[in-house]
Amino acid sequence: MLKPHLLHPAALAHPPLAHTASRFSLSKLARAARLAMLAGVGGTLLMGLAPSALAQSPEPSGKEHDQAGQTGVRADEVMVVQGRQAYAGGQVTSDSRVGLLGNRHFMDTPFNTVSYTEEYIENEQAQDIGSLAGATNASIYVPSKRSVFETFYIRGFSTTANDMTYNGLIGMAPNMRSSTEMAERVDVFKGPSVLLNGMPPDGSVGGSINIVPKRAGKDPLAKVTATYESEGLGGVHLDLGRRFGEQQQWGVRFNGVYRDGDTPVDNQQHKMELTSLGLDWRGERARASLDLYRQYEEVDGVNYFGIFSIASPVTRLPEAKKGDYSLAPEWAYTINDTRAAILRGEYDLTDSLTAFAAWGQREGGYKALITRNTLLNNAGDINAMAIRSERDGTQRSGEAGLRGNLSTGPVDHDWSLAATHYTSELTFKDRMYPNHALTNYDHLDFGAPPDQSGFGAVTSSSDAKLESVALADTLSFLDGDLQWTIGARRQTVESTNYGASGARTSHYDESRVSPATALLVKVRDDLSLYSNYIEGLGQGGTAPTTASNAGEIMKPYQTKQYEVGAKLDLGQFAHTLSLFQIAKPSAYTDPVSNVYGVYGEQRNRGLEWDLFGDITPELRLLGGASYTRAELTKALNKANEGNQATGVPKVMVKLGVEYDLAALPGLTLTGNTQYVGKRYVTDDNRMSLSPYTTFDLGARYTTRIATKEVTVRASVQNLTDHAYWLGSWSGGDGSGLSGGLGSPRTFLLSTSLAF
């Protein structure tokens, strides 16, 4: 496991940061050179392919879905995506990857899932996962924008970028934040998922996100997209794909992205470079893929902690300013760099049995100089701590297993057996500068950057290992109208931390079995009812030296979810309704007995409604509504029991609309609205943030110039330039206004040319 202070933003004394690269700024000439190099790499790739690559390829080989949307024995459902069908409207797919259970049609999945398509990602002009998933999904709240660490709530629990999976493997998604341009699809699973994916490194329990990498399709692809975001953030994206070989069995997909410029936030600049290459091979009985990517990101003038802490004398929050107001010094920065390789393969041993295996390695980290601000009083005075931090390391992740189907009399079985192995080696360089500046919210002045002489020595390091074995079986009765899924995963967590001298400071080695069961009933062809019980796991805490049981290690924290729901598929339009309860334990030292133990608990109960599809051939909707009661049922301060967890809105309503204008073929009008309810900023609930509503408007136009397809997209986010606080990005820890200010009015423009 990662170091305890890195497991969750709520526990951060400072953010996990590092890379050996140094800061630099590009001149206009250097920017042009990088763009030319990017185009040159893509052109070389195109010219190097065999002529047969320009021909159309057949549909993917291998077993596909049956009429019920089951996957048969295909073990690596994330490898072959062209056979998947987008639901009416093209914004989401009708099926998604459900971890150990493989690929499932949403009507045959006894959980709440949604999978966003590449088309939707492009049309949203979403550049990170939060912008994509948070736009219309009412179960997801994103309380930060362009922070160091992408963090969001799913079902009221904080989920981090470190817990995303890439092509099904934990720990292989880009460090800190993931760009969307290399994603064929983004799968969102709501709720704990230990049985399905294994324990995530940071122990997120509200949900999980899987990035499906792009693959070459049956048609040759060559597309370049130019982007612009106010106040000067420009970029270019090159997307190339071809299949070749006698049976078109080889595929190549290249994506290159470069963005650089000023953001809508004052004194903030953002640069991002992405290069990804997806290779795949499809044989008669075997399939394989290799993904390589490098993502580099630099943000100057970055704000991560917002106003992290609120002192007890504060009884009135400062009025929110418009989102272009910076809460960070100009000298604050973060540099984030990730390099990864992921290999996956599968082989059909028989018509009903498939073996699969995957391995990946990720390297890199980040470096940063930032501030953490504490609001001292009602006058808006702020004490700013400066933090210099670096992190570097290597993660390795693998899985292997079997998936098959068989029949025992009238009962059909789709079963999976899998083992996973994950390791992480990290080094840390940290230094804090307390009381760096005393300033005021209305007139922020952080002074000069701190004297960093003497910084650079390793202050700590950690090794972690996660191993598991899982077995699941879906029993189908009555021709699939009744499906019962049962399974369990035995998870082992081992973690060792070392001090600056290299001496071991703590060691953790615990195991736990996590069972799960789910039932799905097809009442009619268009109506499925489901229920499930599934668990999540997080690393148990270690008793502090001040406790009477100092050094005692708690068992892994076991989070439990109970859920019931219904799914209605009307052919062109679908609904999902879910009712859930998730209870997550926590540990602290009892003030009476002085014994450290698992005494705390946060229990989230909620109701979710999701909708997507075509209302008419011209009108598409995607959105929903949610109610989440995130209650502190057990707390160190008994007076806080029964309170709503900080940062979690009780009510959210989101709706995205697209309308094709018949009077002008090719023109689509778009709109999006979000309503976010009240959020508390302290555990005692003495202060709260008012609800807010934002509106986005836009349009896109697709036409042909000569034989080339051209698509122009334009939109304005936060149309009214509404000023609001986002709240906390951790929940249940009193972290105040750590999310900072909401985004200002932002103009987005992109032009895509397919050639």
Tab-separated table of N, CA and C in Angstrom, residues 121-263:
chain	number	residue	atom	x	y	z
A	121	ILE	N	-17.114	11.715	-25.688
A	121	ILE	CA	-15.930	12.394	-25.160
A	121	ILE	C	-15.521	13.547	-26.072
A	122	GLU	N	-15.496	13.293	-27.382
A	122	GLU	CA	-15.114	14.332	-28.338
A	122	GLU	C	-16.109	15.486	-28.333
A	123	ASN	N	-17.394	15.154	-28.342
A	123	ASN	CA	-18.404	16.204	-28.422
A	123	ASN	C	-18.478	17.037	-27.150
A	124	GLU	N	-18.145	16.438	-26.002
A	124	GLU	CA	-18.112	17.190	-24.745
A	124	GLU	C	-16.868	18.071	-24.649
A	125	GLN	N	-15.879	17.813	-25.510
A	125	GLN	CA	-14.584	18.492	-25.450
A	125	GLN	C	-13.956	18.317	-24.060
A	126	ALA	N	-14.187	17.128	-23.483
A	126	ALA	CA	-13.676	16.814	-22.147
A	126	ALA	C	-12.209	16.414	-22.245
A	127	GLN	N	-11.373	17.028	-21.425
A	127	GLN	CA	-9.937	16.770	-21.468
A	127	GLN	C	-9.436	15.964	-20.277
A	128	ASP	N	-10.303	15.697	-19.296
A	128	ASP	CA	-9.935	14.836	-18.176
A	128	ASP	C	-11.182	14.065	-17.747
A	129	ILE	N	-10.971	13.061	-16.882
A	129	ILE	CA	-12.058	12.167	-16.505
A	129	ILE	C	-13.139	12.903	-15.724
A	130	GLY	N	-12.731	13.810	-14.839
A	130	GLY	CA	-13.711	14.550	-14.062
A	130	GLY	C	-14.647	15.365	-14.924
A	131	SER	N	-14.102	16.044	-15.951
A	131	SER	CA	-14.940	16.844	-16.853
A	131	SER	C	-15.915	15.969	-17.615
A	132	LEU	N	-15.505	14.744	-17.922
A	132	LEU	CA	-16.365	13.825	-18.658
A	132	LEU	C	-17.455	13.246	-17.763
A	133	ALA	N	-17.050	12.541	-16.703
A	133	ALA	CA	-18.010	11.826	-15.867
A	133	ALA	C	-18.851	12.771	-15.020
A	134	GLY	N	-18.308	13.925	-14.665
A	134	GLY	CA	-19.047	14.836	-13.812
A	134	GLY	C	-20.045	15.714	-14.526
A	135	ALA	N	-20.050	15.704	-15.857
A	135	ALA	CA	-20.908	16.629	-16.600
A	135	ALA	C	-22.384	16.279	-16.484
A	136	THR	N	-22.731	14.991	-16.620
A	136	THR	CA	-24.141	14.598	-16.663
A	136	THR	C	-24.493	13.482	-15.692
A	137	ASN	N	-23.515	12.919	-14.992
A	137	ASN	CA	-23.789	11.816	-14.072
A	137	ASN	C	-24.084	12.371	-12.690
A	138	ALA	N	-25.325	12.207	-12.239
A	138	ALA	CA	-25.742	12.805	-10.975
A	138	ALA	C	-25.233	12.045	-9.763
A	139	SER	N	-24.555	10.918	-9.963
A	139	SER	CA	-23.939	10.186	-8.854
A	139	SER	C	-22.513	10.660	-8.599
A	140	ILE	N	-21.989	11.531	-9.471
A	140	ILE	CA	-20.597	11.949	-9.394
A	140	ILE	C	-20.527	13.460	-9.200
A	141	TYR	N	-19.762	13.878	-8.196
A	141	TYR	CA	-19.525	15.297	-7.963
A	141	TYR	C	-18.021	15.552	-8.003
A	142	VAL	N	-17.624	16.510	-8.823
A	142	VAL	CA	-16.204	16.834	-8.984
A	142	VAL	C	-15.937	18.168	-8.293
A	143	PRO	N	-15.293	18.143	-7.116
A	143	PRO	CA	-15.095	19.377	-6.354
A	143	PRO	C	-13.768	20.070	-6.621
A	144	SER	N	-13.220	19.926	-7.821
A	144	SER	CA	-11.965	20.610	-8.130
A	144	SER	C	-11.824	20.720	-9.639
A	145	LYS	N	-11.041	21.673	-10.072
A	145	LYS	CA	-10.766	21.885	-11.487
A	145	LYS	C	-9.297	22.242	-11.639
A	146	ARG	N	-8.572	21.446	-12.446
A	146	ARG	CA	-7.140	21.653	-12.678
A	146	ARG	C	-6.346	21.724	-11.374
A	147	SER	N	-6.723	20.884	-10.427
A	147	SER	CA	-5.911	20.800	-9.224
A	147	SER	C	-4.758	19.845	-9.486
A	148	VAL	N	-3.898	19.661	-8.485
A	148	VAL	CA	-2.788	18.737	-8.628
A	148	VAL	C	-3.295	17.312	-8.819
A	149	PHE	N	-4.340	16.959	-8.081
A	149	PHE	CA	-4.783	15.579	-7.952
A	149	PHE	C	-6.270	15.502	-8.276
A	150	GLU	N	-6.635	14.817	-9.364
A	150	GLU	CA	-8.044	14.710	-9.735
A	150	GLU	C	-8.781	13.822	-8.735
A	151	THR	N	-9.763	14.409	-8.075
A	151	THR	CA	-10.527	13.725	-7.041
A	151	THR	C	-12.004	14.030	-7.235
A	152	PHE	N	-12.850	13.047	-6.988
A	152	PHE	CA	-14.283	13.261	-7.131
A	152	PHE	C	-15.038	12.299	-6.233
A	153	TYR	N	-16.290	12.671	-5.944
A	153	TYR	CA	-17.166	11.805	-5.171
A	153	TYR	C	-17.955	10.896	-6.111
A	154	ILE	N	-18.072	9.624	-5.732
A	154	ILE	CA	-19.037	8.717	-6.338
A	154	ILE	C	-19.877	8.164	-5.202
A	155	ARG	N	-21.167	8.375	-5.275
A	155	ARG	CA	-22.093	7.969	-4.208
A	155	ARG	C	-21.677	8.538	-2.850
A	156	GLY	N	-21.093	9.737	-2.877
A	156	GLY	CA	-20.789	10.435	-1.639
A	156	GLY	C	-19.479	10.070	-0.992
A	157	PHE	N	-18.677	9.171	-1.604
A	157	PHE	CA	-17.366	8.824	-1.070
A	157	PHE	C	-16.292	9.297	-2.040
A	158	SER	N	-15.193	9.798	-1.469
A	158	SER	CA	-14.127	10.335	-2.288
A	158	SER	C	-13.411	9.216	-3.045
A	159	THR	N	-13.185	9.455	-4.342
A	159	THR	CA	-12.487	8.517	-5.215
A	159	THR	C	-11.336	9.256	-5.874
A	160	THR	N	-10.170	8.628	-5.924
A	160	THR	CA	-8.990	9.306	-6.440
A	160	THR	C	-8.582	8.764	-7.800
A	161	ALA	N	-7.789	9.568	-8.511
A	161	ALA	CA	-7.268	9.156	-9.810
A	161	ALA	C	-6.374	7.928	-9.686
A	162	ASN	N	-5.729	7.744	-8.541
A	162	ASN	CA	-4.849	6.596	-8.353
A	162	ASN	C	-5.597	5.268	-8.397
A	163	ASP	N	-6.911	5.305	-8.177
A	163	ASP	CA	-7.684	4.068	-8.132
A	163	ASP	C	-8.394	3.751	-9.440
A	164	MET	N	-8.146	4.533	-10.492
A	164	MET	CA	-8.660	4.172	-11.806
A	164	MET	C	-7.915	2.947	-12.335
A	165	THR	N	-8.593	2.152	-13.141
A	165	THR	CA	-7.923	1.055	-13.837
A	165	THR	C	-7.754	1.428	-15.304
A	166	TYR	N	-6.720	0.865	-15.912
A	166	TYR	CA	-6.444	1.091	-17.328
A	166	TYR	C	-6.438	-0.260	-18.017
A	167	ASN	N	-7.360	-0.452	-18.938
A	167	ASN	CA	-7.522	-1.739	-19.611
A	167	ASN	C	-7.688	-2.857	-18.589
A	168	GLY	N	-8.384	-2.532	-17.490
A	168	GLY	CA	-8.699	-3.524	-16.478
A	168	GLY	C	-7.658	-3.728	-15.414
A	169	LEU	N	-6.482	-3.089	-15.498
A	169	LEU	CA	-5.414	-3.294	-14.527
A	169	LEU	C	-5.346	-2.129	-13.540
A	170	ILE	N	-5.297	-2.443	-12.240
A	170	ILE	CA	-5.175	-1.395	-11.236
A	170	ILE	C	-3.774	-0.788	-11.303
A	171	GLY	N	-3.707	0.504	-10.999
A	171	GLY	CA	-2.424	1.181	-10.907
A	171	GLY	C	-1.771	1.543	-12.213
A	172	MET	N	-2.450	1.329	-13.358
A	172	MET	CA	-1.823	1.585	-14.651
A	172	MET	C	-2.359	2.832	-15.342
A	173	ALA	N	-3.360	3.480	-14.783
A	173	ALA	CA	-3.832	4.744	-15.346
A	173	ALA	C	-2.806	5.835	-15.059
A	174	PRO	N	-2.800	6.912	-15.830
A	174	PRO	CA	-1.825	7.984	-15.586
A	174	PRO	C	-1.877	8.510	-14.162
A	175	ASN	N	-0.732	8.871	-13.656
A	175	ASN	CA	-0.590	9.380	-12.302
A	175	ASN	C	-1.348	10.697	-12.137
A	176	MET	N	-2.135	10.806	-11.076
A	176	MET	CA	-2.790	12.041	-10.647
A	176	MET	C	-3.996	12.476	-11.479
A	177	ARG	N	-3.891	12.372	-12.821
A	177	ARG	CA	-5.009	12.773	-13.669
A	177	ARG	C	-4.844	12.110	-15.024
A	178	SER	N	-5.976	11.731	-15.654
A	178	SER	CA	-5.930	11.026	-16.935
A	178	SER	C	-6.552	11.883	-18.031
A	179	SER	N	-5.816	12.074	-19.109
A	179	SER	CA	-6.366	12.740	-20.282
A	179	SER	C	-7.260	11.762	-21.040
A	180	THR	N	-8.287	12.278	-21.679
A	180	THR	CA	-9.300	11.420	-22.298
A	180	THR	C	-8.992	11.065	-23.745
A	181	GLU	N	-8.018	11.718	-24.368
A	181	GLU	CA	-7.821	11.528	-25.805
A	181	GLU	C	-7.375	10.114	-26.170
A	182	MET	N	-6.859	9.349	-25.219
A	182	MET	CA	-6.460	7.978	-25.545
A	182	MET	C	-7.536	6.959	-25.187
A	183	ALA	N	-8.727	7.417	-24.803
A	183	ALA	CA	-9.788	6.525	-24.345
A	183	ALA	C	-10.786	6.211	-25.459
A	184	GLU	N	-10.963	4.940	-25.737
A	184	GLU	CA	-12.043	4.473	-26.603
A	184	GLU	C	-13.377	4.554	-25.866
A	185	ARG	N	-13.285	4.353	-24.565
A	185	ARG	CA	-14.481	4.314	-23.740
A	185	ARG	C	-14.059	4.543	-22.294
A	186	VAL	N	-14.950	5.068	-21.490
A	186	VAL	CA	-14.718	5.236	-20.064
A	186	VAL	C	-15.874	4.578	-19.325
A	187	ASP	N	-15.569	3.511	-18.570
A	187	ASP	CA	-16.568	2.758	-17.829
A	187	ASP	C	-16.643	3.262	-16.398
A	188	VAL	N	-17.847	3.507	-15.910
A	188	VAL	CA	-18.066	3.934	-14.531
A	188	VAL	C	-18.895	2.876	-13.822
A	189	PHE	N	-18.365	2.368	-12.724
A	189	PHE	CA	-19.072	1.406	-11.880
A	189	PHE	C	-19.366	2.094	-10.560
A	190	LYS	N	-20.600	2.030	-10.099
A	190	LYS	CA	-20.995	2.720	-8.874
A	190	LYS	C	-21.079	1.730	-7.723
A	191	GLY	N	-20.304	2.028	-6.670
A	191	GLY	CA	-20.286	1.178	-5.497
A	191	GLY	C	-18.943	0.502	-5.307
A	192	PRO	N	-18.721	-0.165	-4.159
A	192	PRO	CA	-17.482	-0.908	-3.918
A	192	PRO	C	-17.325	-2.020	-4.947
A	193	SER	N	-16.067	-2.422	-5.212
A	193	SER	CA	-15.856	-3.377	-6.307
A	193	SER	C	-14.691	-4.321	-6.050
A	194	VAL	N	-14.466	-4.726	-4.793
A	194	VAL	CA	-13.333	-5.593	-4.497
A	194	VAL	C	-13.443	-6.916	-5.236
A	195	LEU	N	-14.622	-7.551	-5.240
A	195	LEU	CA	-14.766	-8.814	-5.960
A	195	LEU	C	-14.433	-8.635	-7.433
A	196	LEU	N	-14.859	-7.550	-8.026
A	196	LEU	CA	-14.765	-7.373	-9.471
A	196	LEU	C	-13.368	-6.955	-9.904
A	197	ASN	N	-12.710	-6.077	-9.164
A	197	ASN	CA	-11.430	-5.514	-9.606
A	197	ASN	C	-10.274	-5.761	-8.652
A	198	GLY	N	-10.538	-6.223	-7.446
A	198	GLY	CA	-9.507	-6.263	-6.428
A	198	GLY	C	-9.467	-4.949	-5.674
A	199	MET	N	-8.718	-4.933	-4.587
A	199	MET	CA	-8.626	-3.732	-3.755
A	199	MET	C	-7.847	-2.641	-4.465
A	200	PRO	N	-8.414	-1.444	-4.620
A	200	PRO	CA	-7.670	-0.342	-5.244
A	200	PRO	C	-6.584	0.165	-4.309
A	201	PRO	N	-5.475	0.691	-4.847
A	201	PRO	CA	-4.353	1.132	-4.001
A	201	PRO	C	-4.730	2.145	-2.940
A	202	ASP	N	-5.622	3.084	-3.281
A	202	ASP	CA	-6.016	4.102	-2.308
A	202	ASP	C	-7.273	3.725	-1.535
A	203	GLY	N	-7.842	2.556	-1.802
A	203	GLY	CA	-8.980	2.075	-1.035
A	203	GLY	C	-10.295	2.784	-1.309
A	204	SER	N	-10.487	3.376	-2.497
A	204	SER	CA	-11.754	4.029	-2.825
A	204	SER	C	-12.897	3.023	-2.781
A	205	VAL	N	-14.053	3.440	-2.254
A	205	VAL	CA	-15.177	2.510	-2.099
A	205	VAL	C	-16.463	2.987	-2.762
A	206	GLY	N	-16.545	4.250	-3.163
A	206	GLY	CA	-17.790	4.755	-3.737
A	206	GLY	C	-18.037	4.303	-5.156
A	207	GLY	N	-16.978	3.929	-5.866
A	207	GLY	CA	-17.119	3.504	-7.247
A	207	GLY	C	-15.753	3.345	-7.871
A	208	SER	N	-15.741	2.893	-9.116
A	208	SER	CA	-14.481	2.695	-9.836
A	208	SER	C	-14.652	3.124	-11.279
A	209	ILE	N	-13.536	3.511	-11.902
A	209	ILE	CA	-13.536	3.974	-13.289
A	209	ILE	C	-12.472	3.218	-14.056
A	210	ASN	N	-12.834	2.715	-15.224
A	210	ASN	CA	-11.909	1.991	-16.082
A	210	ASN	C	-11.762	2.734	-17.406
A	211	ILE	N	-10.515	2.963	-17.817
A	211	ILE	CA	-10.224	3.593	-19.100
A	211	ILE	C	-9.946	2.495	-20.116
A	212	VAL	N	-10.733	2.445	-21.171
A	212	VAL	CA	-10.538	1.471	-22.242
A	212	VAL	C	-9.734	2.136	-23.346
A	213	PRO	N	-8.515	1.663	-23.638
A	213	PRO	CA	-7.683	2.325	-24.650
A	213	PRO	C	-8.227	2.138	-26.054
A	214	LYS	N	-7.883	3.066	-26.922
A	214	LYS	CA	-8.365	3.041	-28.300
A	214	LYS	C	-7.736	1.903	-29.082
A	215	ARG	N	-8.525	1.368	-30.044
A	215	ARG	CA	-8.069	0.336	-30.958
A	215	ARG	C	-8.409	0.751	-32.395
A	216	ALA	N	-7.628	0.266	-33.330
A	216	ALA	CA	-7.917	0.519	-34.738
A	216	ALA	C	-9.227	-0.158	-35.109
A	217	GLY	N	-10.105	0.555	-35.795
A	217	GLY	CA	-11.389	0.013	-36.217
A	217	GLY	C	-11.328	-0.563	-37.614
A	218	LYS	N	-12.462	-0.960	-38.122
A	218	LYS	CA	-12.502	-1.590	-39.436
A	218	LYS	C	-12.202	-0.591	-40.550
A	219	ASP	N	-12.472	0.691	-40.316
A	219	ASP	CA	-12.207	1.717	-41.323
A	219	ASP	C	-10.927	2.471	-40.980
A	220	PRO	N	-10.108	2.788	-41.969
A	220	PRO	CA	-8.917	3.601	-41.710
A	220	PRO	C	-9.303	4.949	-41.108
A	221	LEU	N	-8.472	5.438	-40.215
A	221	LEU	CA	-8.761	6.686	-39.519
A	221	LEU	C	-7.545	7.587	-39.546
A	222	ALA	N	-7.761	8.832	-39.925
A	222	ALA	CA	-6.734	9.864	-39.820
A	222	ALA	C	-7.459	11.170	-39.530
A	223	LYS	N	-7.280	11.682	-38.320
A	223	LYS	CA	-8.033	12.862	-37.909
A	223	LYS	C	-7.144	13.779	-37.078
A	224	VAL	N	-7.245	15.065	-37.356
A	224	VAL	CA	-6.530	16.058	-36.571
A	224	VAL	C	-7.553	17.036	-36.012
A	225	THR	N	-7.398	17.373	-34.728
A	225	THR	CA	-8.323	18.271	-34.051
A	225	THR	C	-7.544	19.405	-33.411
A	226	ALA	N	-7.933	20.616	-33.721
A	226	ALA	CA	-7.359	21.800	-33.080
A	226	ALA	C	-8.328	22.283	-32.010
A	227	THR	N	-7.819	22.642	-30.820
A	227	THR	CA	-8.671	23.048	-29.710
A	227	THR	C	-8.243	24.406	-29.177
A	228	TYR	N	-9.209	25.095	-28.570
A	228	TYR	CA	-8.932	26.382	-27.924
A	228	TYR	C	-9.851	26.520	-26.716
A	229	GLU	N	-9.271	27.004	-25.625
A	229	GLU	CA	-10.031	27.290	-24.411
A	229	GLU	C	-9.599	28.651	-23.897
A	230	SER	N	-10.578	29.474	-23.517
A	230	SER	CA	-10.214	30.783	-22.978
A	230	SER	C	-9.425	30.582	-21.680
A	231	GLU	N	-8.436	31.405	-21.475
A	231	GLU	CA	-8.009	32.637	-22.097
A	231	GLU	C	-6.751	32.452	-22.943
A	232	GLY	N	-6.619	31.400	-23.695
A	232	GLY	CA	-5.445	31.230	-24.528
A	232	GLY	C	-4.846	29.843	-24.503
A	233	LEU	N	-5.579	28.863	-24.010
A	233	LEU	CA	-5.075	27.494	-23.950
A	233	LEU	C	-5.398	26.795	-25.269
A	234	GLY	N	-4.389	26.659	-26.130
A	234	GLY	CA	-4.576	26.043	-27.438
A	234	GLY	C	-3.926	24.686	-27.509
A	235	GLY	N	-4.396	23.855	-28.442
A	235	GLY	CA	-3.814	22.531	-28.561
A	235	GLY	C	-4.138	21.874	-29.878
A	236	VAL	N	-3.510	20.721	-30.098
A	236	VAL	CA	-3.745	19.929	-31.288
A	236	VAL	C	-3.745	18.461	-30.891
A	237	HIS	N	-4.607	17.677	-31.537
A	237	HIS	CA	-4.740	16.247	-31.251
A	237	HIS	C	-4.722	15.495	-32.575
A	238	LEU	N	-3.792	14.565	-32.715
A	238	LEU	CA	-3.670	13.743	-33.911
A	238	LEU	C	-4.068	12.318	-33.566
A	239	ASP	N	-5.028	11.758	-34.319
A	239	ASP	CA	-5.572	10.423	-34.061
A	239	ASP	C	-5.501	9.609	-35.348
A	240	LEU	N	-4.707	8.517	-35.343
A	240	LEU	CA	-4.483	7.705	-36.528
A	240	LEU	C	-4.761	6.243	-36.211
A	241	GLY	N	-5.424	5.557	-37.113
A	241	GLY	CA	-5.701	4.143	-36.899
A	241	GLY	C	-5.753	3.383	-38.210
A	242	ARG	N	-5.177	2.186	-38.248
A	242	ARG	CA	-5.191	1.333	-39.438
A	242	ARG	C	-5.167	-0.131	-39.020
A	243	ARG	N	-5.733	-0.967	-39.871
A	243	ARG	CA	-5.587	-2.417	-39.734
A	243	ARG	C	-4.902	-2.940	-40.986
A	244	PHE	N	-4.099	-3.990	-40.808
A	244	PHE	CA	-3.402	-4.546	-41.956
A	244	PHE	C	-3.144	-6.031	-41.716
A	245	GLY	N	-2.600	-6.692	-42.741
A	245	GLY	CA	-2.418	-8.134	-42.721
A	245	GLY	C	-3.421	-8.790	-43.651
A	246	GLU	N	-3.171	-10.043	-44.011
A	246	GLU	CA	-4.052	-10.741	-44.953
A	246	GLU	C	-5.475	-10.814	-44.442
A	247	GLN	N	-5.652	-11.019	-43.149
A	247	GLN	CA	-6.981	-11.068	-42.545
A	247	GLN	C	-7.284	-9.804	-41.733
A	248	GLN	N	-6.514	-8.762	-42.000
A	248	GLN	CA	-6.666	-7.512	-41.245
A	248	GLN	C	-6.543	-7.762	-39.740
A	249	GLN	N	-5.668	-8.690	-39.381
A	249	GLN	CA	-5.575	-9.097	-37.990
A	249	GLN	C	-4.723	-8.156	-37.141
A	250	TRP	N	-3.899	-7.333	-37.769
A	250	TRP	CA	-3.047	-6.413	-37.033
A	250	TRP	C	-3.684	-5.026	-36.988
A	251	GLY	N	-3.598	-4.381	-35.839
A	251	GLY	CA	-4.147	-3.041	-35.694
A	251	GLY	C	-3.182	-2.099	-35.017
A	252	VAL	N	-3.173	-0.827	-35.462
A	252	VAL	CA	-2.329	0.216	-34.879
A	252	VAL	C	-3.195	1.448	-34.643
A	253	ARG	N	-3.143	2.004	-33.445
A	253	ARG	CA	-3.861	3.246	-33.133
A	253	ARG	C	-2.906	4.173	-32.397
A	254	PHE	N	-2.672	5.337	-32.983
A	254	PHE	CA	-1.762	6.323	-32.410
A	254	PHE	C	-2.534	7.576	-32.044
A	255	ASN	N	-2.259	8.118	-30.858
A	255	ASN	CA	-2.823	9.396	-30.451
A	255	ASN	C	-1.717	10.277	-29.889
A	256	GLY	N	-1.654	11.501	-30.383
A	256	GLY	CA	-0.694	12.476	-29.887
A	256	GLY	C	-1.397	13.783	-29.583
A	257	VAL	N	-1.119	14.365	-28.433
A	257	VAL	CA	-1.784	15.597	-27.993
A	257	VAL	C	-0.742	16.564	-27.449
A	258	TYR	N	-0.922	17.829	-27.794
A	258	TYR	CA	-0.105	18.887	-27.203
A	258	TYR	C	-0.997	20.088	-26.927
A	259	ARG	N	-1.000	20.549	-25.667
A	259	ARG	CA	-1.742	21.754	-25.280
A	259	ARG	C	-0.829	22.642	-24.457
A	260	ASP	N	-0.997	23.955	-24.619
A	260	ASP	CA	-0.175	24.885	-23.850
A	260	ASP	C	-0.829	26.257	-23.900
A	261	GLY	N	-0.822	26.955	-22.766
A	261	GLY	CA	-1.332	28.317	-22.767
A	261	GLY	C	-1.931	28.715	-21.431
A	262	ASP	N	-2.529	29.904	-21.409
A	262	ASP	CA	-3.159	30.437	-20.205
A	262	ASP	C	-4.551	29.848	-20.033
A	263	THR	N	-4.919	29.538	-18.797
A	263	THR	CA	-6.258	29.038	-18.491
A	263	THR	C	-7.156	30.213	-18.111
